[in-house]
XYZ file of C-alpha atoms in Angstrom:
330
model
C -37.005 14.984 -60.329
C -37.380 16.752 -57.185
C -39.816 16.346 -53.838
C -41.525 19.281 -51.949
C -42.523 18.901 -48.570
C -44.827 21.262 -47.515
C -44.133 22.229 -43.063
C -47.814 22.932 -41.565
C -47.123 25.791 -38.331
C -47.963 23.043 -35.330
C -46.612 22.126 -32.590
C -44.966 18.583 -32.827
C -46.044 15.853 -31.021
C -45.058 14.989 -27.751
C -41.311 15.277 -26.667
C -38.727 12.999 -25.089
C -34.937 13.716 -23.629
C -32.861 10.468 -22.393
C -29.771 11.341 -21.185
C -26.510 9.566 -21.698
C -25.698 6.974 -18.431
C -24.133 9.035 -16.035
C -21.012 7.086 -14.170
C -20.497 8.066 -10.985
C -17.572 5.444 -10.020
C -19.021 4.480 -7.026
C -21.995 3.092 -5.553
C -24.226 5.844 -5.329
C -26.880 7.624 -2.762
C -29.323 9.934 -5.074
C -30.418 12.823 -3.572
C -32.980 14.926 -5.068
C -33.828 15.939 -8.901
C -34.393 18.967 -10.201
C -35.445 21.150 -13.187
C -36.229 24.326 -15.226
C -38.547 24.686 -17.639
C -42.078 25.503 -18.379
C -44.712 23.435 -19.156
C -46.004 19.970 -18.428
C -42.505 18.349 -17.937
C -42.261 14.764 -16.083
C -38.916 13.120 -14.966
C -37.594 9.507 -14.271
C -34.383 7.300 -13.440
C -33.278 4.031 -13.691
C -29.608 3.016 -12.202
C -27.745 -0.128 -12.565
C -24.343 -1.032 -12.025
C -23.052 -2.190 -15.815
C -22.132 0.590 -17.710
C -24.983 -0.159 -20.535
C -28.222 -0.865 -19.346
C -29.473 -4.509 -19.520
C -32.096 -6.242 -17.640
C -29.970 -5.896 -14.239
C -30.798 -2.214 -14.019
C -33.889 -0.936 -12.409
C -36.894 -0.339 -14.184
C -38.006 3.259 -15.056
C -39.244 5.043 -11.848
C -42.477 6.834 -11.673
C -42.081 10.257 -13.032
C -41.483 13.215 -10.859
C -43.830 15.955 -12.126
C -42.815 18.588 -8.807
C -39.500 20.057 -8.910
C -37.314 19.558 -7.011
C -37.960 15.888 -6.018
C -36.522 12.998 -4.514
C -34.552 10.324 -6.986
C -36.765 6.864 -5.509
C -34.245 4.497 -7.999
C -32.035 2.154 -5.698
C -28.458 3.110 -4.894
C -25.972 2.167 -8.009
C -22.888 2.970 -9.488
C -24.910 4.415 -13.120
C -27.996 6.559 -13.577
C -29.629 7.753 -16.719
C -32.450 10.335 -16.177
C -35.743 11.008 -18.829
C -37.482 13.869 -19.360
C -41.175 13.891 -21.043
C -42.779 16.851 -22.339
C -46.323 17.289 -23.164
C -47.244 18.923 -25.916
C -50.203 20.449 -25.045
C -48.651 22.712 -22.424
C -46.263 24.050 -24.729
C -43.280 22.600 -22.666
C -39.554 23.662 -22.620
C -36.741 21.803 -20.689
C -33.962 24.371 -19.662
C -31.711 22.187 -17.599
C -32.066 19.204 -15.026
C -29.686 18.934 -12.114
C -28.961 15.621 -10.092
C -28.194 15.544 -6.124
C -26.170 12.446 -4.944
C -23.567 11.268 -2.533
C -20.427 8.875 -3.640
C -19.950 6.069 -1.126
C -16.872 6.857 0.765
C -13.909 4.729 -0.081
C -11.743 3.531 2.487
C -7.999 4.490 2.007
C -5.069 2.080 1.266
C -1.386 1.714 2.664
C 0.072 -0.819 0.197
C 3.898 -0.324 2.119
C 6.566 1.337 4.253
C 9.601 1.764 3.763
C 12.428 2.287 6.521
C 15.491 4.469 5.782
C 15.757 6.304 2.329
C 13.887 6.019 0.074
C 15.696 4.028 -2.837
C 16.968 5.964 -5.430
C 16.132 4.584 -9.333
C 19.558 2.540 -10.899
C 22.110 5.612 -12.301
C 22.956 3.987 -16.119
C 26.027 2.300 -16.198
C 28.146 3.979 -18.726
C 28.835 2.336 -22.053
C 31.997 0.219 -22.477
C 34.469 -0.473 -25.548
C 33.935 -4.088 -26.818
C 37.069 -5.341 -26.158
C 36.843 -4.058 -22.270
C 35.929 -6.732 -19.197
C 32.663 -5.916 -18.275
C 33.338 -9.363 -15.997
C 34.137 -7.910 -12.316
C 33.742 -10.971 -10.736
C 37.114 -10.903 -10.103
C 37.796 -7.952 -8.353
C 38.918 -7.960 -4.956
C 36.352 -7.244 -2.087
C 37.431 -3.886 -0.375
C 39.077 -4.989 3.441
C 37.083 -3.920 6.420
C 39.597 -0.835 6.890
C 38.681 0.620 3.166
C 34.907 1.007 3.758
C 33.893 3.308 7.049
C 30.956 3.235 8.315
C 27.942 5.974 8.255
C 28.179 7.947 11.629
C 25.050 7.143 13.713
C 21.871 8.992 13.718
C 19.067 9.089 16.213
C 16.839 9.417 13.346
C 15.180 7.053 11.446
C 13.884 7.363 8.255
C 9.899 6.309 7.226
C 8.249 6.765 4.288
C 4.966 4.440 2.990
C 2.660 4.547 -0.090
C -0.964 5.716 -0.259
C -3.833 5.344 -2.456
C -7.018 6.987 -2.036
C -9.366 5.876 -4.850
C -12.318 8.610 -4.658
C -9.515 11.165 -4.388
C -9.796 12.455 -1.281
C -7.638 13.832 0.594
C -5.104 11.854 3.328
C -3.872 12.452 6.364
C -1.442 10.107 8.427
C -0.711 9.337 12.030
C 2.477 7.028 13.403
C 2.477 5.021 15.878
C 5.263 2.574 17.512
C 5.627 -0.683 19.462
C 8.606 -2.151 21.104
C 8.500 -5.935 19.973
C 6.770 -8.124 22.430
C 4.692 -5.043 23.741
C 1.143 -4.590 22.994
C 0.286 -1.066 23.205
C 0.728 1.356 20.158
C 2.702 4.484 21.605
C 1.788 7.753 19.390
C 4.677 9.652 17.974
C 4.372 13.080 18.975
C 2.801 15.281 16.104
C 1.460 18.702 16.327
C -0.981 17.984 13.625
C -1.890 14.749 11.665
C 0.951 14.697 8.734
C -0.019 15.162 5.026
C 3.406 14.280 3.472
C 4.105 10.674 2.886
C 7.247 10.571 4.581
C 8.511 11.276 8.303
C 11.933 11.645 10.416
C 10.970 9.385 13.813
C 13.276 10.701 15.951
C 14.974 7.830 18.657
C 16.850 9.953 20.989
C 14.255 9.225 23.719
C 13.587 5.636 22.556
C 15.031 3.252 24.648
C 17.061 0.605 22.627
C 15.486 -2.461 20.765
C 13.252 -3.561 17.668
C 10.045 -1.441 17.178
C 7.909 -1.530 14.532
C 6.058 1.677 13.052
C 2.434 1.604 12.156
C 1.144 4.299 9.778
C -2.931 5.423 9.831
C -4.326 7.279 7.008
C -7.440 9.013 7.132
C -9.948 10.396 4.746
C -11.292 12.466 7.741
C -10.476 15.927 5.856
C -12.705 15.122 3.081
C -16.138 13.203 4.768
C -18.352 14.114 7.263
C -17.869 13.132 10.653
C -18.603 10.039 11.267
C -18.208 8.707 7.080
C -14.216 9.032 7.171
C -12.653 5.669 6.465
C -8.799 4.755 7.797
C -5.916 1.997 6.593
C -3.495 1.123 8.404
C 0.297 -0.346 7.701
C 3.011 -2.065 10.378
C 6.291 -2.272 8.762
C 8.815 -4.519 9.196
C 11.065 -4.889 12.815
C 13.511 -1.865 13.088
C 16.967 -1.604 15.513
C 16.801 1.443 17.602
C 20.642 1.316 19.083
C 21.910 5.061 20.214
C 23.961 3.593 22.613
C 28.053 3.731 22.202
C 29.499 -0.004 22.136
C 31.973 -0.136 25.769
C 35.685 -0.777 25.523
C 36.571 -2.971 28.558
C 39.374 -4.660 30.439
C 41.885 -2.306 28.475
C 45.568 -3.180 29.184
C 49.086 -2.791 27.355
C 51.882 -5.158 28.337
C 54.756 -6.239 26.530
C 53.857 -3.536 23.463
C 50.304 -5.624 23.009
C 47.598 -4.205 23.589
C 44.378 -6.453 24.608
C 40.289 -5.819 25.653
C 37.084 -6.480 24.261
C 34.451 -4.420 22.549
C 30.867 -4.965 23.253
C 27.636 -3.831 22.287
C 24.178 -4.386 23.843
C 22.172 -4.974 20.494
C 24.943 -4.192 17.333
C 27.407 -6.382 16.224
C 31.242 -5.085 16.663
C 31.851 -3.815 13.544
C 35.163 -1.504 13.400
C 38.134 -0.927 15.970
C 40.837 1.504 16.240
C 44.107 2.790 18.437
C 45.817 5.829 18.461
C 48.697 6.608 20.492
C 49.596 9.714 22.112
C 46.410 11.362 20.085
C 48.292 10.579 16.430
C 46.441 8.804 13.557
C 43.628 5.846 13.924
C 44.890 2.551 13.230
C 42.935 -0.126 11.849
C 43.003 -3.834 13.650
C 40.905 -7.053 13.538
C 39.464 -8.678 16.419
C 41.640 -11.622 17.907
C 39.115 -14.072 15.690
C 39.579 -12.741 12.455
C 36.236 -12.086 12.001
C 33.549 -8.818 12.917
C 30.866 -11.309 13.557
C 30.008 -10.746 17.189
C 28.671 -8.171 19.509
C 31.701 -8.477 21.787
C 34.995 -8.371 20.292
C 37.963 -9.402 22.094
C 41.262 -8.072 20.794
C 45.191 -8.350 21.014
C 47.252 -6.545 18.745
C 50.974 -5.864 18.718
C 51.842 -2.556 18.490
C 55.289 -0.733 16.764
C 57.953 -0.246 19.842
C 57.071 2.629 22.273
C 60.151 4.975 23.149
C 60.419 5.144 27.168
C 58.240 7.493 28.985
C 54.491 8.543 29.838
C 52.383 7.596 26.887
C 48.330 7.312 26.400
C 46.950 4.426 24.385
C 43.136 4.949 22.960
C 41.204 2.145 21.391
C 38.242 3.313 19.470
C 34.875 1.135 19.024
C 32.195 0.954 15.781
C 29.168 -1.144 16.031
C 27.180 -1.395 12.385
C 25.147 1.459 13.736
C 27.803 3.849 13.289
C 27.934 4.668 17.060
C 31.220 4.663 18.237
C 32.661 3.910 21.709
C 36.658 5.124 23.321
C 38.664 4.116 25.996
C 41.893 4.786 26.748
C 44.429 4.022 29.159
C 47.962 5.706 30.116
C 51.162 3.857 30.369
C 54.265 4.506 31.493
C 57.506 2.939 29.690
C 61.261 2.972 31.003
């Protein structure tokens, strides 16, 4: 048993298009709406901020019948559009375009980080099951086996950025000597795009400073919508200066002074005689605590003549400080 159906040549009734909700992420300015088509063909919104509508959203605006028109629905994060088409006019909807403007989204600078960036754990290799993998026990390595990293005048700064709309971000740097309230600019031809930056300390005088990091939208918004975040990092030591080697003398084949720093603690020291090999020695304490050192070490018997005596000076900077002095031995 079959059914016919038999399909008269009219026009249908009259027509409706709803769109799918539109999200635009953001809250939303609408700008205008417009169509092609022929035909009687009238156009509303509704916007809301829940990605299905419920009975927070907007009612149905009053339908545009000119195109292009102005969207009069209330600024939201979600639109849906609706087209009616009257039958009578023989109506066809070609396409409908939408006009609107994202609120801008201000920038973030979750953190800074001074010096390198930390590199991710290398995997420890894989030992036999009857090996220690205990190594509590191992000796620390002596002040003498571990140099330290020569100094630099540059210091290493490097943050995080987010930009949620995806714009693009620029950064400026600043710095501020601890207990100073002006920001001083560091000098940069252009504002940076790179997350990272080589601050330079040569000029600096010594001291704690702390580095404050801008980021801008500015490239991607009008002037006057751009948005900024800003970060201060943590205190950092600027110390260029070479620790001093004072009150130098050799009697008796001991040699005594003190080491001093202005802002680094004595780390390292060092003689040479007559320009042969460095020699490790401890302060007269025992212990690199200190930013001045004082020192007395006994040195291996001196055959008689003219002979120069250097003592050599690292602070935990790395910078490194000589004296020497010249004695004379019958």
């Amino acid at each position: 048993v079959g059914n016919g159906y038999r399909i008269d040549p009219q026009p249908a009734s009259d027509g409706e298009y709803t769109s799918e909700v539109h999200d635009c992420k953001f809250l939303t300015t609408w700008g205008n709406l417009s169509w092609m088509g022929t035909g009687s063909i009238a156009v509303a919104t509704r916007t809301g901020n829940t990605a299905l509508p419920d009975n927070t959203w907007s009612e149905w605006s009053a339908p545009l019948k000119v195109s292009p028109n102005k969207v009069t629905s209330p600024h939201a994060r979600f639109i849906q559009v609706r087209a009616r088409l009257e039958r009578a006019s023989d109506p066809v909807l070609e396409s409908i375009s939408l006009y609107s403007q994202v609120q801008n989204q201000k920038p973030e600078v979750p953190s800074i980080t001074l010096g390198e960036k930390p590199k991710p754990p290398a995997e420890k290799p894989k030992r036999d099951t009857d090996e220690k993998s205990d190594t509590s026990d191992e000796p620390e390595k002596k002040p003498e086996e571990t140099k330290l990293k020569l100094a630099s005048p540059i210091k290493k700064v490097s943050w995080r950025a987010d930009s949620k709309d995806g714009d693009t971000l620029v950064y400026r740097l600043f710095f501020r000597a601890e207990g100073d309230d002006a920001w001083v600019p560091v000098p940069l031809d252009k504002p940076l795009k790179k997350t990272d930056y080589s601050w330079d300390t040569e000029s600096v005088a010594d001291g704690w400073y702390r580095i404050k990091v801008v980021a801008s939208d500015e490239e991607s918004n009008v002037a006057g919508d751009a948005l900024t975040d800003e970060k201060i990092s943590d205190p950092v030591k600027v110390d260029n200066r070479r620790p001093d080697v004072v009150n130098l003398t050799f009697n008796n084949n001991t040699l005594t002074g003190s080491a001093r720093d202005n802002l680094s603690l004595i780390r390292y020291l060092e003689y040479s005689v007559d320009g042969g090999e460095w020699k490790f020695f401890g302060p007269k304490d025992g212990v690199f605590d200190d930013r001045e050192e004082a020192f007395e070490v006994k040195l291996d018997p001196l055959k008689p003549g003219p002979h120069t005596i250097a003592v050599r000076a690292t602070d935990e900077e790395g910078n490194i400080g000589v004296e020497k002095i010249s004695v004379r031995l019958k």
